PDB file of C-alpha atoms and ligand atoms in Angstrom:
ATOM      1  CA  UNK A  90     122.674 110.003 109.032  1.00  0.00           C
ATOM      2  CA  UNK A  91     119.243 111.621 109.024  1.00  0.00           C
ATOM      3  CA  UNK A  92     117.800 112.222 105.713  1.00  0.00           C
ATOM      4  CA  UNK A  93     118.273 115.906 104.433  1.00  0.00           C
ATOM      5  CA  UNK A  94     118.309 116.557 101.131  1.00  0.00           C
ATOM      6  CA  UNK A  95     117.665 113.846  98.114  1.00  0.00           C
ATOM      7  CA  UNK A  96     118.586 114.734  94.715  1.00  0.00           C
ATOM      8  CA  UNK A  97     117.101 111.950  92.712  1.00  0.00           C
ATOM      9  CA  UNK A  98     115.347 108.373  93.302  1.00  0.00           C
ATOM     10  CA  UNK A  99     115.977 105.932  91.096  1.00  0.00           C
ATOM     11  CA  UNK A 100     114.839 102.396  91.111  1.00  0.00           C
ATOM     12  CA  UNK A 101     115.409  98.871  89.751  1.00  0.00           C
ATOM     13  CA  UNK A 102     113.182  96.378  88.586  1.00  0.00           C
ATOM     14  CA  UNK A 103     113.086  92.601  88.378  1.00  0.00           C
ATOM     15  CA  UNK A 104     116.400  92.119  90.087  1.00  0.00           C
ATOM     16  CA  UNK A 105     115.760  89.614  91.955  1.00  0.00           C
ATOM     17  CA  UNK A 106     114.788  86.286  89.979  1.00  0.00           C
ATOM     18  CA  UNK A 107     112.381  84.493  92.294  1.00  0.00           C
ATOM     19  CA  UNK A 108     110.381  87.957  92.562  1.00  0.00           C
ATOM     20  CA  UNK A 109     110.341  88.678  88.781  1.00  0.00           C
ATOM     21  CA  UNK A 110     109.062  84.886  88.635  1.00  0.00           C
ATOM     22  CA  UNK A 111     106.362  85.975  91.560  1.00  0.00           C
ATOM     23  CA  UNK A 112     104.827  88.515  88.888  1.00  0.00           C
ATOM     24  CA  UNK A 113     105.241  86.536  85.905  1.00  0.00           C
ATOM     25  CA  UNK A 114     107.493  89.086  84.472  1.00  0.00           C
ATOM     26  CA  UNK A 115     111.115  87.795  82.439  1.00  0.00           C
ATOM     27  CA  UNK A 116     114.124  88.818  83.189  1.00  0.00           C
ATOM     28  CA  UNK A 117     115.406  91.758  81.629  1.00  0.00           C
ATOM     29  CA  UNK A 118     118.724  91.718  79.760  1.00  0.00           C
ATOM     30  CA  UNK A 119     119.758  94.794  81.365  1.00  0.00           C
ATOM     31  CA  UNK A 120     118.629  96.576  84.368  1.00  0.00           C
ATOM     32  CA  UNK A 121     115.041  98.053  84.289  1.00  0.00           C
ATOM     33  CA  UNK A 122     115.515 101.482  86.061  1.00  0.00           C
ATOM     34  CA  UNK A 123     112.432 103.855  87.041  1.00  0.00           C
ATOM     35  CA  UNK A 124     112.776 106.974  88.834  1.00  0.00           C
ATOM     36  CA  UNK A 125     110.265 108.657  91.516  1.00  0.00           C
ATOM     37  CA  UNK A 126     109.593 112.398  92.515  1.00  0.00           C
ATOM     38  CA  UNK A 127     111.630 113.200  95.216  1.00  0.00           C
ATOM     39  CA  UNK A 128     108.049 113.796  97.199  1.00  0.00           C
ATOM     40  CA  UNK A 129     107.334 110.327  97.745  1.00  0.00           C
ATOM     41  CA  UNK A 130     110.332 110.123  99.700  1.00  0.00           C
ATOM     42  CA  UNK A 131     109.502 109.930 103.838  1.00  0.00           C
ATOM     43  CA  UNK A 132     111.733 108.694 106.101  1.00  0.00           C
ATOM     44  CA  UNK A 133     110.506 105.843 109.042  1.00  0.00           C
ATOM     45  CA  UNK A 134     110.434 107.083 112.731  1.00  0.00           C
ATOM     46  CA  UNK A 135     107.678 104.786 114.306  1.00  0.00           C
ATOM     47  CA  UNK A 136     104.735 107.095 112.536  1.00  0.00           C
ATOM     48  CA  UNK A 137     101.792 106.172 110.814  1.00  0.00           C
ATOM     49  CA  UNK A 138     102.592 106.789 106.687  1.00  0.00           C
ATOM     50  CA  UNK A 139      99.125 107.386 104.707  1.00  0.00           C
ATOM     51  CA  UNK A 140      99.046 105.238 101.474  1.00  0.00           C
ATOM     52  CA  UNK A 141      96.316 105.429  98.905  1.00  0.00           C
ATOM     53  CA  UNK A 142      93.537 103.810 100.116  1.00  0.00           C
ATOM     54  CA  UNK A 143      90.922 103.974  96.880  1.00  0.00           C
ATOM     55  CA  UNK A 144      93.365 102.691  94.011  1.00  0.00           C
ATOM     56  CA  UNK A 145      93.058  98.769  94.072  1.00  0.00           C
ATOM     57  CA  UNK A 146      96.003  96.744  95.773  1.00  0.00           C
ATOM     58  CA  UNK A 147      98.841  98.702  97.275  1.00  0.00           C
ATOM     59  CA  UNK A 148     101.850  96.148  97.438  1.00  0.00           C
ATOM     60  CA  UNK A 149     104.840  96.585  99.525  1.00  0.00           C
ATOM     61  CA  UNK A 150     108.947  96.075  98.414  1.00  0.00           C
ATOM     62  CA  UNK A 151     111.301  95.846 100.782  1.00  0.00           C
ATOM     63  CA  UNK A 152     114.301  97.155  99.443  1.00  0.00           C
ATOM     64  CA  UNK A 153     118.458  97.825  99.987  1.00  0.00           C
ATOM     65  CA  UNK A 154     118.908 101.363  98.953  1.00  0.00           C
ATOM     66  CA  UNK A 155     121.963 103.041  98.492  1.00  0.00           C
ATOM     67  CA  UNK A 156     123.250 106.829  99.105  1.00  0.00           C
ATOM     68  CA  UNK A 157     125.433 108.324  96.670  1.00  0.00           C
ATOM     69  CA  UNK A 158     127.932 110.794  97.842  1.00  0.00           C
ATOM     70  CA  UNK A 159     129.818 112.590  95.105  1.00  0.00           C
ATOM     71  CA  UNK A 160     129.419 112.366  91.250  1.00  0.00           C
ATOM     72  CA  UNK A 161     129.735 108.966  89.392  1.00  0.00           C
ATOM     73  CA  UNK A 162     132.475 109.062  86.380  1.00  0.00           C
ATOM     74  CA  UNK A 163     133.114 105.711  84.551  1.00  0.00           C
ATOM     75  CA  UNK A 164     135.240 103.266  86.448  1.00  0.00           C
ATOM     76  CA  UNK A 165     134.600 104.385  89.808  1.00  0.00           C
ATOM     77  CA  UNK A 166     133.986 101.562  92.742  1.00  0.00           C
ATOM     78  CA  UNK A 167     131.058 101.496  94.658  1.00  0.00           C
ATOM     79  CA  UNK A 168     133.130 102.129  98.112  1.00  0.00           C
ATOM     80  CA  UNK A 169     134.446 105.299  96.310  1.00  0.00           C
ATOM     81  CA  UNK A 170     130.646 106.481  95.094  1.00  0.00           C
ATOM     82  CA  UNK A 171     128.031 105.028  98.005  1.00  0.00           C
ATOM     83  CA  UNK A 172     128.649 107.052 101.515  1.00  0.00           C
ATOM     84  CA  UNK A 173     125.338 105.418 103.196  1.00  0.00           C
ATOM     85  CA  UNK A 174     122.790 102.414 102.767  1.00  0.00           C
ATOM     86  CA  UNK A 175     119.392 102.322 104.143  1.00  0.00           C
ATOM     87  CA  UNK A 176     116.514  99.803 104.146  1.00  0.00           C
ATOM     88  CA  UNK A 177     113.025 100.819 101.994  1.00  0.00           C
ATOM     89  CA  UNK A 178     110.099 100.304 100.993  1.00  0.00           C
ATOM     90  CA  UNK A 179     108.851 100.661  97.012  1.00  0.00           C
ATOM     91  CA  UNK A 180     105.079 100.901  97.793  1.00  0.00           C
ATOM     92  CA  UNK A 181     103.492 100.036  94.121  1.00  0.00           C
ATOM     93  CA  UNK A 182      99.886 100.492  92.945  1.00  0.00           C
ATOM     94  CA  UNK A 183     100.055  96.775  91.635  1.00  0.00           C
ATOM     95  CA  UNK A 184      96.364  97.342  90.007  1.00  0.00           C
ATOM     96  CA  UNK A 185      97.513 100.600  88.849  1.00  0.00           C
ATOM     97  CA  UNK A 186     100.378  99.196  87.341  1.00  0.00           C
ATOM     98  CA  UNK A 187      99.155  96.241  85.569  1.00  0.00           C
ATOM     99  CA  UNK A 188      96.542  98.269  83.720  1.00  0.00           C
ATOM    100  CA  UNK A 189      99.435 100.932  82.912  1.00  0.00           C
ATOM    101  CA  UNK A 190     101.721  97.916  81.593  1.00  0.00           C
ATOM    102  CA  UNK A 191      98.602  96.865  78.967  1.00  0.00           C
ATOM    103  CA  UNK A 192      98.657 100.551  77.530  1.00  0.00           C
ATOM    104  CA  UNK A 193     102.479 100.750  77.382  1.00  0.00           C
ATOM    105  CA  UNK A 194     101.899 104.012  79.769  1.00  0.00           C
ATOM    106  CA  UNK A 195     104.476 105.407  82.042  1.00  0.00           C
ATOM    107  CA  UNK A 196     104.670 103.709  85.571  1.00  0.00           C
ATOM    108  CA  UNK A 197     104.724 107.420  87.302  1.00  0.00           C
ATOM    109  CA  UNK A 198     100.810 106.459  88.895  1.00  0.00           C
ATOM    110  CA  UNK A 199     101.855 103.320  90.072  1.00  0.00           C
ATOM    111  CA  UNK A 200     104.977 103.914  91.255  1.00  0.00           C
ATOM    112  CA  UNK A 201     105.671 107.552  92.000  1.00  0.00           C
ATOM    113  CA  UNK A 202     102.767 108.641  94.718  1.00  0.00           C
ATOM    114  CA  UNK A 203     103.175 110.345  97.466  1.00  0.00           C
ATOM    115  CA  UNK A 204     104.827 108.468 100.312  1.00  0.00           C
ATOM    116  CA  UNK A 205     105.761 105.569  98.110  1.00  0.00           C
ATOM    117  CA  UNK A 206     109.572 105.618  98.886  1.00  0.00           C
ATOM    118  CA  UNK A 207     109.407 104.880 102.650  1.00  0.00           C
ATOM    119  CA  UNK A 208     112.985 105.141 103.846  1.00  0.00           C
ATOM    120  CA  UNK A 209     114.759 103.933 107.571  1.00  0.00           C
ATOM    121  CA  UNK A 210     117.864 106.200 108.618  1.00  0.00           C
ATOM    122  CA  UNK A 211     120.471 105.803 106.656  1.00  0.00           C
ATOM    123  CA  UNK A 212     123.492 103.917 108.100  1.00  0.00           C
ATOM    124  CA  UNK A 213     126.801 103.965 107.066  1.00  0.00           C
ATOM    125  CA  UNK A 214     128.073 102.288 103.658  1.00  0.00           C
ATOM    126  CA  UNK A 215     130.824  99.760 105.345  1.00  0.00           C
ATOM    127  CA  UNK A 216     131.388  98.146 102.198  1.00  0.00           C
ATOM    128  CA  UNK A 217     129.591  95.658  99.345  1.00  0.00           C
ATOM    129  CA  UNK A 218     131.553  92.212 100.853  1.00  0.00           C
ATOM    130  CA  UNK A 219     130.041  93.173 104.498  1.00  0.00           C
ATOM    131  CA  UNK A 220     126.815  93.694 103.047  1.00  0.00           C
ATOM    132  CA  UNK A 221     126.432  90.700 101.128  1.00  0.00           C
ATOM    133  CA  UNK A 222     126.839  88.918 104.495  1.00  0.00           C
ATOM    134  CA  UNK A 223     123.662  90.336 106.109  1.00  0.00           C
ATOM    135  CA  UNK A 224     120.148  89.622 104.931  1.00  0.00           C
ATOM    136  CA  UNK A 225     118.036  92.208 105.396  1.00  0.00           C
ATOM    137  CA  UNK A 226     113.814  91.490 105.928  1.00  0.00           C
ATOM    138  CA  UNK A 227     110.747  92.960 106.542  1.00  0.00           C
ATOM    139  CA  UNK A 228     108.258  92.143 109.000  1.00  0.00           C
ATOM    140  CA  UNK A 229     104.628  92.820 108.474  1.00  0.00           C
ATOM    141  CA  UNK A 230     102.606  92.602 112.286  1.00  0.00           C
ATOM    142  CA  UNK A 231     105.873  90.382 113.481  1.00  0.00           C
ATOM    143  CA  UNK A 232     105.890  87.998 110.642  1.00  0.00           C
ATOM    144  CA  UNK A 233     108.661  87.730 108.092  1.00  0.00           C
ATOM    145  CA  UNK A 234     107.346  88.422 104.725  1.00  0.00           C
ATOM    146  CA  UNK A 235     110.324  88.625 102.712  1.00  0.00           C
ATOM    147  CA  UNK A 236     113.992  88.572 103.529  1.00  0.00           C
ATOM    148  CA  UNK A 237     116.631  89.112 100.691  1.00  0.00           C
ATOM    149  CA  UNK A 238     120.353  89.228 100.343  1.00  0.00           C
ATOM    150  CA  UNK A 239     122.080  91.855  98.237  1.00  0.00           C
ATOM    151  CA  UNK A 240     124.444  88.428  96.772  1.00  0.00           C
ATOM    152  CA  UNK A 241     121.034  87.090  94.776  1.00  0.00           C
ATOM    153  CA  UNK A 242     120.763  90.702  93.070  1.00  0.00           C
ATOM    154  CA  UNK A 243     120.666  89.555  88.670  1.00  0.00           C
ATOM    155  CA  UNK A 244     122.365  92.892  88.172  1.00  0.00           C
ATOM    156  CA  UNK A 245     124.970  93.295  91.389  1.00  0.00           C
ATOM    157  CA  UNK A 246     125.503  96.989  92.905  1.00  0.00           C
ATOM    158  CA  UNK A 247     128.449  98.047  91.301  1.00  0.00           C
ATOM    159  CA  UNK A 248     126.335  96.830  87.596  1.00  0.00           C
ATOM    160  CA  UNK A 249     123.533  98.905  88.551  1.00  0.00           C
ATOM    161  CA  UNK A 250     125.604 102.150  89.550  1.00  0.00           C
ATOM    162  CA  UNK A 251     127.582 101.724  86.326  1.00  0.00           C
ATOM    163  CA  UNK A 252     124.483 101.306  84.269  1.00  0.00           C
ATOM    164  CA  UNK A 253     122.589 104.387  86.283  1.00  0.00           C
ATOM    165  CA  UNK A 254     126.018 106.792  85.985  1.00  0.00           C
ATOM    166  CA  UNK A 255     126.073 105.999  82.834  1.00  0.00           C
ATOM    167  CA  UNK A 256     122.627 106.568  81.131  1.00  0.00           C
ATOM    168  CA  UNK A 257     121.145 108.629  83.700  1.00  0.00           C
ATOM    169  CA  UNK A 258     124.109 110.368  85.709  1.00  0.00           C
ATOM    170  CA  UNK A 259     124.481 109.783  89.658  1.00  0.00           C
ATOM    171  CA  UNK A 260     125.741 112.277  92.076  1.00  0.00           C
ATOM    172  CA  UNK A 261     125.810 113.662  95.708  1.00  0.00           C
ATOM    173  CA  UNK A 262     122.538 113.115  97.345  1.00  0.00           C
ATOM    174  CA  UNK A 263     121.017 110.916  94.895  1.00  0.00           C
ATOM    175  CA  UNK A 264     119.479 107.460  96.261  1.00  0.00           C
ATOM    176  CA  UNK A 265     119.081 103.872  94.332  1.00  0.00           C
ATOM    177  CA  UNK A 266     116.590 101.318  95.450  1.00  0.00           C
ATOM    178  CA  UNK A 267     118.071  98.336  93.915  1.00  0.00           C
ATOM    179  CA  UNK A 268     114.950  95.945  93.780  1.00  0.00           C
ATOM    180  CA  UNK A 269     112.823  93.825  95.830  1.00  0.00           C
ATOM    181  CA  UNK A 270     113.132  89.671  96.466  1.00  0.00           C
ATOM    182  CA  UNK A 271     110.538  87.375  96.265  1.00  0.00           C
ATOM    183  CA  UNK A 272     107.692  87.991  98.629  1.00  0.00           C
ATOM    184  CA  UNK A 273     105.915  91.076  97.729  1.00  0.00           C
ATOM    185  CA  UNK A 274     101.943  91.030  99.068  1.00  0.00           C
ATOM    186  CA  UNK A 275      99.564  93.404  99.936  1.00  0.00           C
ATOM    187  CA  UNK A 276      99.221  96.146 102.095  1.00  0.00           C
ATOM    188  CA  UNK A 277      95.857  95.926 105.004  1.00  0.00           C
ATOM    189  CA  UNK A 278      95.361  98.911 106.667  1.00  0.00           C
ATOM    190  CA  UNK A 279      97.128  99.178 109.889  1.00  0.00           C
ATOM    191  CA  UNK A 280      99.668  96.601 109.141  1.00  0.00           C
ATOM    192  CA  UNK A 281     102.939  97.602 111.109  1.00  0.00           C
ATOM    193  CA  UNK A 282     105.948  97.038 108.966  1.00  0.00           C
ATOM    194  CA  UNK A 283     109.654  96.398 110.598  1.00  0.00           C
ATOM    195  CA  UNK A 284     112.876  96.517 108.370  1.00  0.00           C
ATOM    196  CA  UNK A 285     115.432  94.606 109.624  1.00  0.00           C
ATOM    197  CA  UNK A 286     119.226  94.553 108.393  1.00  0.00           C
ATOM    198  CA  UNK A 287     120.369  91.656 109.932  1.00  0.00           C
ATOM    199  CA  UNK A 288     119.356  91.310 113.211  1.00  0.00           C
ATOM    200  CA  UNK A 289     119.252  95.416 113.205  1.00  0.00           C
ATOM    201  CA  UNK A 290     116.047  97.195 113.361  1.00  0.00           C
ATOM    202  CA  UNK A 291     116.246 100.130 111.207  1.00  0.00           C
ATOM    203  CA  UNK A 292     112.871 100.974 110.833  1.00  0.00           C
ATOM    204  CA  UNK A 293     109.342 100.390 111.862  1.00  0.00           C
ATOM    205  CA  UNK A 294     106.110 102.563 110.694  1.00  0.00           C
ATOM    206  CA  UNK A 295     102.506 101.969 110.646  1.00  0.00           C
ATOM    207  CA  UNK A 296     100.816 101.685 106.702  1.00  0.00           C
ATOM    208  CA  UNK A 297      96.972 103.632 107.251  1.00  0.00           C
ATOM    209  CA  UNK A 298      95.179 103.104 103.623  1.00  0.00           C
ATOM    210  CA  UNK A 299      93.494 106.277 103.149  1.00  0.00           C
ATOM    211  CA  UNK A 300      90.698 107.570 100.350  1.00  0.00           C
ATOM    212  CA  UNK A 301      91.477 110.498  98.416  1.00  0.00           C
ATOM    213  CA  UNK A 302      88.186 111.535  98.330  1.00  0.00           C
TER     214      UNK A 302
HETATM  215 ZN1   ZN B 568     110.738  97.775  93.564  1.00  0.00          ZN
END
């Protein structure tokens, strides 16, 4: 399923223990959701993606993202809601976002710039039991860097959906990243990133740091 048309992009934070350990950050009581503008959205196909090279440390996520299909009421099942599942990446200003976390500010600079939510294909959504039987990984120059399985999620899929329908609303088109595991580092310029589901390639791109100025 190529990418078309995406409504909204919501994201989790800290739902993976080991990684909200990594940072130093607790784990939340419920799930921490953020959203970005739909134009940091690009989807992989072996290019090179241009990531802000002037802003301090750019730190990748991999992440399991999931596609929503038709509009979340209470009660509904993931396998009713999800119609697709991709692999991404949550790039993150982590200098940005530190300073932004002292002031209590909004994580929109940090979080929301263009070409932060890199995206593989979209594959089809074959259920959450045959999912939490594949790890999926990313590989930064051929090296794994982080692998994670959807099982080791503190808030599970379905939690997160409910919690997003609820509060926020979730329909056709709309995409969730769903949090990163533990392994999260720092983006050189010309790294080449792979994003693996399983033993699956479902993505590769080139990261080129780039000044604004
Ligand atoms: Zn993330």
């Amino acid at each position: 399923m190529r990418l078309t048309v995406i409504n909204n992009i919501f994201c989790v934070g800290r739902n993976y223990a080991l990684h909200a350990k990594e940072l130093n950050n607790d784990i939340p009581g419920s799930p921490m959701f953020f959203s970005k503008p739909t134009h940091s959205a690009v989807e992989t196909n072996g290019q090179a993606i241009t990531l802000p090279g002037d802003s301090g440390s750019v730190h990748y996520e991999a992440e399991w993202v999931i596609h929503i299909g038709r509009t979340y009421t209470p009660g509904m099942q993931i396998g009713e809601l999800a119609n697709g599942m991709a692999l991404g990446i949550d790039f993150t200003l982590r200098d940005v976002q530190s300073e932004l976390k002292k002031k209590g500010y909004p994580w929109l600079a940090a979080k929301g710039f263009l070409n932060s939510a890199v995206l593989t294909p979209f594959i089809p959504f074959t259920g959450i039991e045959v999912c939490r039987q594949t790890d999926f990984s990313l590989l930064i120059n051929g090296n794994e860097v982080q692998r994670g399985n959807i099982s080791q999620m503190l808030f599970d899929p379905q939690a997160l959906i409910d919690y997003c329908g609820t509060h926020y609303g979730l329909g056709k088109n709309d995409i969730l990243f769903t949090g990163t595991p533990a392994g999260v580092g720092k983006v050189t310029n010309g790294d080449q990133f792979t994003l693996k589901w399983g033993s699956d390639v479902l993505g590769e791109f080139t990261a080129m740091l780039k000044s604004s100025k």
